[in-house]
């Protein structure tokens, strides 16, 4: 903080979350305690700072200054100046929003769920309450399907209309009146406001009644509601608070704001980024929203002048209070602002830390040191059990050919495939389907594979997850369920063969007699690939290892920036492609002439460390489409600070994770087919609402409500009981509000049995992932698996992950005998002592192997009741337990048995 900064801003923006200051009548900022966040007084102005820690990059700051309807102009101007001062103190790296009572932005309202209900009066620091507050009946209107804008209206029948939802709050009862044209989602959100009022104004001691517009059949609540308005009378059709239609094409005008405060209109109607000079401030008037863009090289005085000029413009032109003002600093433009400019450039700037770390690692590698980089653990997790059944089909014309198990890890770039993966979930088998589209495949095969995938999925039980992926854009989970993937050039499809013949293209389909170059990549034995690339020298990259196959020789090429993990993967992949090969190993810089001759001569190729692109935080969007056939009228709207409750059953929502997108289909939505959902996902990629440069080849997942997989639910604080409630969103919220029990699907924890080993390629189905999305550790205790059972018991252990066949040197897995079946058949291999989670187990908890608990044990455990020990032995023999934990009382009489694999 600079010396000029307000002392109230000391330490602001350091921790994530909200910080709020109120402007008092002495024109000073007073911090608002967290207990009063969300309570805004109409006689005051406020400054609000929201800080978010992103997955990568610096913290994100948003500043809002909120103006109560009764706040005077001096305090409002003071709040505006302080917001700019706070921005400067934080390094001019914030986006600022002007919020007017009753017309707040959805982003602002999303901080204070379920709602913001302004309070009449003035904030007092001493009491934290308004002066002279007293309870009174009030009529509130609620608008919004994901965030609710609550506004008090006159307590009169004329305030009611058919379009909105109203709450009538009286001393003894709260009434919810739903206009006949209001949506189910709005009614459901209004119930959250009712719950809020009941808890905060009535201490939970009041009744709740719902009244539907136009229904009067003998309901006492309806009669009581209308009696408060002096009796029933029809609501006029031409409602006073009808929805204002926004023009389809917004009015756009760019102005340069001079240092004297004059507005100079731009000469061109077509906007591009080059118009914005870094030493000037500009105003973009979009009609319903106005942006002020401030160049990096402008002073605080210039910025203050620009903001005051814009606010004066609103007042002088009598513009609606619903007009939103947003203030941006160069380099921090919002997606909405960027969308108004033609071809806004996509500038990918790696984080300084990541770029520096990559350069240092590369420098040490070139000096001959082996530098191990620590990957982001979450980026390496597939989030599902990877020991399920796998089936793969290849499209050949209109035929669907089942690939034999030994060959199902091999793909051709000219073909399309259907992949069905069945894995154990929560008490049931889950199905995941992929349509894999080779980069060189023909459009007819691509359409055919989607059709076949849908047909097979329709015959499977439940609602499987469907995904469309294109070669080179595969998500981590795709490679994780295969563990090993080899992608060859060319294709076997009839249509592919016909297509290249018509075009006169040489058939490059792989065979061992041809020259071929493979790039080896991956993160470990459970996720490794060999990709055939063009056999030319500029296909090489110092960050990877390669296999070069010629007619007479096999070379392995080791890049200078590759790691020891890459080298181990290289050896393993060589064995998988052809175990008879005897390679000649060459390091980058010491290649023989025969190596370069096979690649058509030596040319330049990338030699710098590949910097990992920073991870984008996910964004959730609602999607609407009035034209279900052509998707011409496709619109999306972002849901800020989203949560599981935003997945309303009437909607189709799109979760944008940048590397992949998820189309979530609510049970009561108007999208009934997975094919239609994939089309919506493709339309979303074309629209690119965040102007983030989304690729049209981004993987698309289609997920049905109630069957959400862990790799989707990990983005939410997930409650399975909410995901399986019946009825529409209003009925669900009403049942919760009135305390009625819902019929929920039973959730039985899966036993995680490796039942599919006989149909799975040897060594490929070894990795296990717990249902909360964490991979089981090879150590005796996994904190992730421990937390998984937290809700079942206070005494927890974790079974070691069933080991896999040793895949490459340095692997933590044992050879041969370490398969899951071998572990089950050999209880003697169980460690004598398994560590217990100290946070959950008592100090007197004892753990013994099965052999020592049998009656006829050669080394029996002492101090245990013999009869109960016999029961333990019988139960263990019948259930085939691998490990046991005895959690006893002080006198060793009470025994609890748990088998982690069965839980």
Coordinates of C-alpha atoms in Angstrom, one line a residue, residues 153-434:
X153 CA -42.6 -2.8 -4.1
X154 CA -45.7 -1.0 -2.8
X155 CA -48.0 -3.2 -0.7
X156 CA -50.8 -3.0 -3.3
X157 CA -52.7 -5.3 -5.6
X158 CA -51.5 -3.2 -8.5
X159 CA -47.9 -4.2 -7.8
X160 CA -48.7 -7.9 -8.7
X161 CA -48.4 -9.1 -12.3
X162 CA -48.4 -12.4 -14.2
X163 CA -44.7 -12.4 -15.1
X164 CA -42.9 -12.3 -11.7
X165 CA -42.8 -14.1 -8.4
X166 CA -43.8 -12.2 -5.2
X167 CA -43.2 -12.7 -1.5
X168 CA -45.7 -11.3 0.9
X169 CA -44.0 -11.2 4.3
X170 CA -46.3 -10.8 7.3
X171 CA -45.8 -11.2 11.0
X172 CA -47.2 -14.8 11.2
X173 CA -46.9 -16.2 7.7
X174 CA -44.9 -15.8 4.5
X175 CA -46.8 -16.1 1.2
X176 CA -45.2 -17.0 -2.1
X177 CA -47.3 -15.8 -5.1
X178 CA -46.2 -17.2 -8.5
X179 CA -47.3 -15.3 -11.6
X180 CA -48.7 -17.7 -14.3
X181 CA -45.9 -16.6 -16.7
X182 CA -43.0 -17.0 -14.3
X183 CA -40.6 -19.9 -14.8
X184 CA -40.2 -22.9 -12.5
X185 CA -36.6 -21.9 -11.9
X186 CA -37.7 -18.5 -10.7
X187 CA -40.2 -20.0 -8.3
X188 CA -37.6 -22.3 -6.9
X189 CA -35.1 -19.5 -6.4
X190 CA -37.8 -17.4 -4.7
X191 CA -38.3 -20.3 -2.2
X192 CA -34.7 -19.9 -1.2
X193 CA -35.5 -16.2 -0.4
X194 CA -38.5 -17.4 1.6
X195 CA -36.2 -19.7 3.6
X196 CA -33.8 -16.8 4.1
X197 CA -36.6 -14.5 5.4
X198 CA -38.0 -17.2 7.6
X199 CA -34.6 -17.9 9.3
X200 CA -33.4 -14.3 9.6
X201 CA -36.6 -12.3 10.3
X202 CA -38.8 -14.8 12.0
X203 CA -36.3 -17.0 13.8
X204 CA -37.7 -20.0 11.8
X205 CA -41.0 -19.6 13.7
X206 CA -43.6 -18.9 10.9
X207 CA -45.7 -20.7 8.4
X208 CA -45.1 -20.7 4.7
X209 CA -47.9 -20.8 2.1
X210 CA -47.7 -20.9 -1.7
X211 CA -50.3 -19.2 -3.9
X212 CA -50.6 -19.8 -7.7
X213 CA -51.8 -17.1 -10.0
X214 CA -55.4 -17.9 -11.1
X215 CA -56.1 -20.8 -8.8
X216 CA -58.8 -20.1 -6.2
X217 CA -60.2 -23.6 -5.5
X218 CA -61.1 -23.6 -1.8
X219 CA -57.6 -23.1 -0.4
X220 CA -57.6 -21.2 2.9
X221 CA -54.1 -19.9 2.2
X222 CA -55.3 -18.4 -1.1
X223 CA -58.2 -16.7 0.7
X224 CA -56.0 -15.4 3.4
X225 CA -53.6 -14.0 0.8
X226 CA -56.2 -12.1 -1.1
X227 CA -57.9 -10.8 2.0
X228 CA -54.7 -8.9 2.9
X229 CA -55.3 -7.0 -0.4
X230 CA -58.9 -6.3 0.4
X231 CA -60.3 -9.3 -1.5
X232 CA -59.7 -10.9 -4.8
X233 CA -59.7 -9.0 -8.1
X234 CA -58.2 -10.0 -11.5
X235 CA -54.7 -8.9 -12.2
X236 CA -54.6 -6.8 -15.4
X237 CA -52.8 -8.4 -18.4
X238 CA -50.8 -5.2 -19.1
X239 CA -48.7 -5.4 -16.0
X240 CA -46.7 -2.4 -14.9
X241 CA -43.5 -4.3 -14.3
X242 CA -43.4 -6.3 -17.5
X243 CA -40.1 -7.4 -18.8
X244 CA -38.3 -4.8 -21.0
X245 CA -37.1 -6.2 -24.3
X246 CA -33.5 -5.5 -25.0
X247 CA -32.6 -4.8 -28.6
X248 CA -31.1 -7.8 -30.4
X249 CA -28.2 -5.7 -31.8
X250 CA -26.8 -3.4 -29.1
X251 CA -26.0 0.2 -29.9
X252 CA -22.2 0.6 -30.1
X253 CA -20.3 3.9 -29.9
X254 CA -16.6 4.3 -28.9
X255 CA -15.5 7.7 -27.4
X256 CA -12.1 9.0 -26.5
X257 CA -12.2 10.9 -23.2
X258 CA -9.8 13.8 -23.3
X259 CA -7.9 15.1 -20.2
X260 CA -10.4 18.0 -20.1
X261 CA -13.3 15.7 -19.8
X262 CA -14.6 15.9 -23.4
X263 CA -16.1 13.0 -25.3
X264 CA -14.7 12.6 -28.9
X265 CA -16.6 10.0 -30.9
X266 CA -14.6 7.4 -32.9
X267 CA -14.6 7.6 -36.7
X268 CA -15.2 3.9 -37.5
X269 CA -18.2 1.8 -36.6
X270 CA -16.1 -1.4 -36.8
X271 CA -14.1 -1.8 -33.6
X272 CA -10.7 -3.4 -33.2
X273 CA -8.1 -3.4 -30.4
X274 CA -5.7 -1.1 -32.3
X275 CA -8.1 1.8 -31.7
X276 CA -7.3 1.7 -27.9
X277 CA -4.1 3.6 -27.1
X278 CA -2.3 2.8 -23.9
X279 CA -2.0 6.5 -22.8
X280 CA -5.7 7.3 -23.2
X281 CA -9.1 6.5 -21.7
X282 CA -12.1 5.5 -23.7
X283 CA -15.8 5.0 -23.2
X284 CA -17.7 2.2 -25.0
X285 CA -21.4 2.9 -25.0
X286 CA -23.4 -0.3 -25.5
X287 CA -26.8 1.1 -24.6
X288 CA -27.7 -1.2 -21.6
X289 CA -24.0 -1.2 -20.5
X290 CA -21.2 1.3 -20.6
X291 CA -17.5 0.4 -20.3
X292 CA -14.7 2.8 -19.4
X293 CA -11.3 1.5 -20.7
X294 CA -8.2 3.0 -19.1
X295 CA -4.8 2.6 -20.7
X296 CA -1.9 1.3 -18.6
X297 CA 0.0 4.6 -19.0
X298 CA -2.9 6.9 -17.7
X299 CA -2.7 8.6 -14.4
X300 CA -5.2 8.2 -11.5
X301 CA -6.3 11.8 -12.1
X302 CA -7.2 10.9 -15.7
X303 CA -9.0 7.8 -14.6
X304 CA -11.1 9.7 -12.0
X305 CA -12.0 12.3 -14.6
X306 CA -13.1 9.6 -17.1
X307 CA -15.3 7.9 -14.5
X308 CA -16.9 11.2 -13.4
X309 CA -17.5 12.2 -17.0
X310 CA -19.3 8.9 -17.6
X311 CA -21.4 9.2 -14.5
X312 CA -22.4 12.7 -15.5
X313 CA -23.4 11.5 -18.9
X314 CA -25.8 9.0 -17.4
X315 CA -27.4 11.7 -15.2
X316 CA -27.6 14.4 -17.9
X317 CA -29.1 12.0 -20.5
X318 CA -31.6 10.6 -18.0
X319 CA -30.4 7.1 -18.7
X320 CA -32.0 4.2 -16.9
X321 CA -30.6 3.3 -13.5
X322 CA -30.4 -0.3 -15.0
X323 CA -27.5 0.9 -17.1
X324 CA -24.4 -0.9 -15.8
X325 CA -21.0 0.8 -15.6
X326 CA -17.8 -1.3 -15.8
X327 CA -14.3 0.1 -15.5
X328 CA -11.4 -1.8 -17.0
X329 CA -7.7 -1.4 -17.0
X330 CA -5.7 -2.4 -20.2
X331 CA -4.9 -6.1 -20.1
X332 CA -7.8 -7.0 -17.8
X333 CA -10.7 -6.7 -20.3
X334 CA -13.7 -8.9 -19.6
X335 CA -15.0 -11.4 -22.1
X336 CA -18.1 -9.2 -22.8
X337 CA -16.0 -6.2 -23.6
X338 CA -13.7 -8.2 -25.9
X339 CA -16.7 -9.7 -27.7
X340 CA -17.6 -6.2 -29.1
X341 CA -14.2 -6.0 -30.9
X342 CA -13.4 -7.8 -34.2
X343 CA -10.8 -10.5 -33.8
X344 CA -9.5 -9.5 -30.4
X345 CA -6.0 -11.1 -30.3
X346 CA -5.4 -14.2 -28.2
X347 CA -2.2 -13.6 -26.2
X348 CA -1.1 -16.6 -24.3
X349 CA 1.3 -15.4 -21.6
X350 CA 2.8 -18.1 -19.4
X351 CA 3.0 -17.4 -15.7
X352 CA 6.4 -15.8 -14.9
X353 CA 7.0 -18.5 -12.3
X354 CA 6.3 -21.4 -14.7
X355 CA 8.3 -19.7 -17.5
X356 CA 11.3 -19.2 -15.1
X357 CA 11.1 -22.7 -13.7
X358 CA 11.0 -24.2 -17.2
X359 CA 14.1 -22.2 -18.3
X360 CA 16.0 -23.1 -15.2
X361 CA 15.2 -26.8 -15.6
X362 CA 16.2 -26.7 -19.3
X363 CA 19.5 -25.0 -18.4
X364 CA 20.4 -27.7 -15.9
X365 CA 19.4 -30.5 -18.3
X366 CA 21.7 -29.1 -21.0
X367 CA 24.5 -29.1 -18.4
X368 CA 23.9 -32.8 -17.9
X369 CA 22.0 -32.7 -14.6
X370 CA 18.8 -34.8 -14.3
X371 CA 16.2 -32.4 -13.0
X372 CA 12.9 -33.9 -11.9
X373 CA 9.9 -31.6 -12.1
X374 CA 7.0 -32.2 -9.8
X375 CA 3.7 -32.4 -11.7
X376 CA 0.4 -31.0 -10.4
X377 CA -1.1 -34.0 -8.7
X378 CA -4.7 -33.1 -9.6
X379 CA -3.7 -32.8 -13.3
X380 CA -2.6 -36.5 -13.2
X381 CA -5.8 -38.0 -11.7
X382 CA -8.4 -39.6 -13.9
X383 CA -11.0 -39.4 -11.0
X384 CA -12.6 -42.8 -11.8
X385 CA -11.9 -46.5 -11.1
X386 CA -9.5 -47.6 -13.9
X387 CA -10.1 -51.4 -13.5
X388 CA -13.2 -51.7 -15.6
X389 CA -14.2 -53.5 -18.8
X390 CA -13.1 -52.1 -22.2
X391 CA -14.6 -52.7 -25.6
X392 CA -13.5 -51.0 -28.8
X393 CA -15.2 -51.0 -32.3
X394 CA -13.9 -49.6 -35.6
X395 CA -16.1 -48.0 -38.2
X396 CA -15.8 -49.6 -41.6
X397 CA -18.4 -48.1 -44.0
X398 CA -21.7 -48.9 -42.3
X399 CA -20.2 -51.8 -40.4
X400 CA -19.1 -51.8 -36.8
X401 CA -16.1 -54.1 -36.3
X402 CA -15.3 -55.3 -32.7
X403 CA -11.5 -55.0 -32.1
X404 CA -9.8 -58.1 -30.5
X405 CA -8.6 -57.4 -27.0
X406 CA -4.8 -57.6 -27.9
X407 CA -5.3 -54.9 -30.6
X408 CA -7.7 -52.5 -28.9
X409 CA -5.0 -50.1 -27.8
X410 CA -4.0 -49.5 -31.4
X411 CA -5.6 -46.7 -33.4
X412 CA -5.2 -45.4 -36.9
X413 CA -5.5 -41.6 -37.7
X414 CA -7.7 -42.3 -40.8
X415 CA -10.3 -44.3 -38.8
X416 CA -13.0 -43.6 -36.2
X417 CA -13.7 -45.8 -33.2
X418 CA -16.4 -46.3 -30.5
X419 CA -15.0 -47.0 -27.1
X420 CA -17.2 -48.4 -24.3
X421 CA -15.8 -48.4 -20.8
X422 CA -17.7 -50.0 -17.9
X423 CA -16.5 -49.4 -14.4
X424 CA -17.8 -49.9 -10.9
X425 CA -19.5 -46.8 -9.4
X426 CA -21.6 -46.2 -6.4
X427 CA -23.4 -49.5 -6.1
X428 CA -23.8 -49.9 -9.8
X429 CA -21.9 -50.2 -13.0
X430 CA -21.3 -46.9 -14.8
X431 CA -20.8 -46.6 -18.6
X432 CA -18.6 -44.2 -20.4
X433 CA -18.6 -44.0 -24.2
X434 CA -16.1 -42.2 -26.5

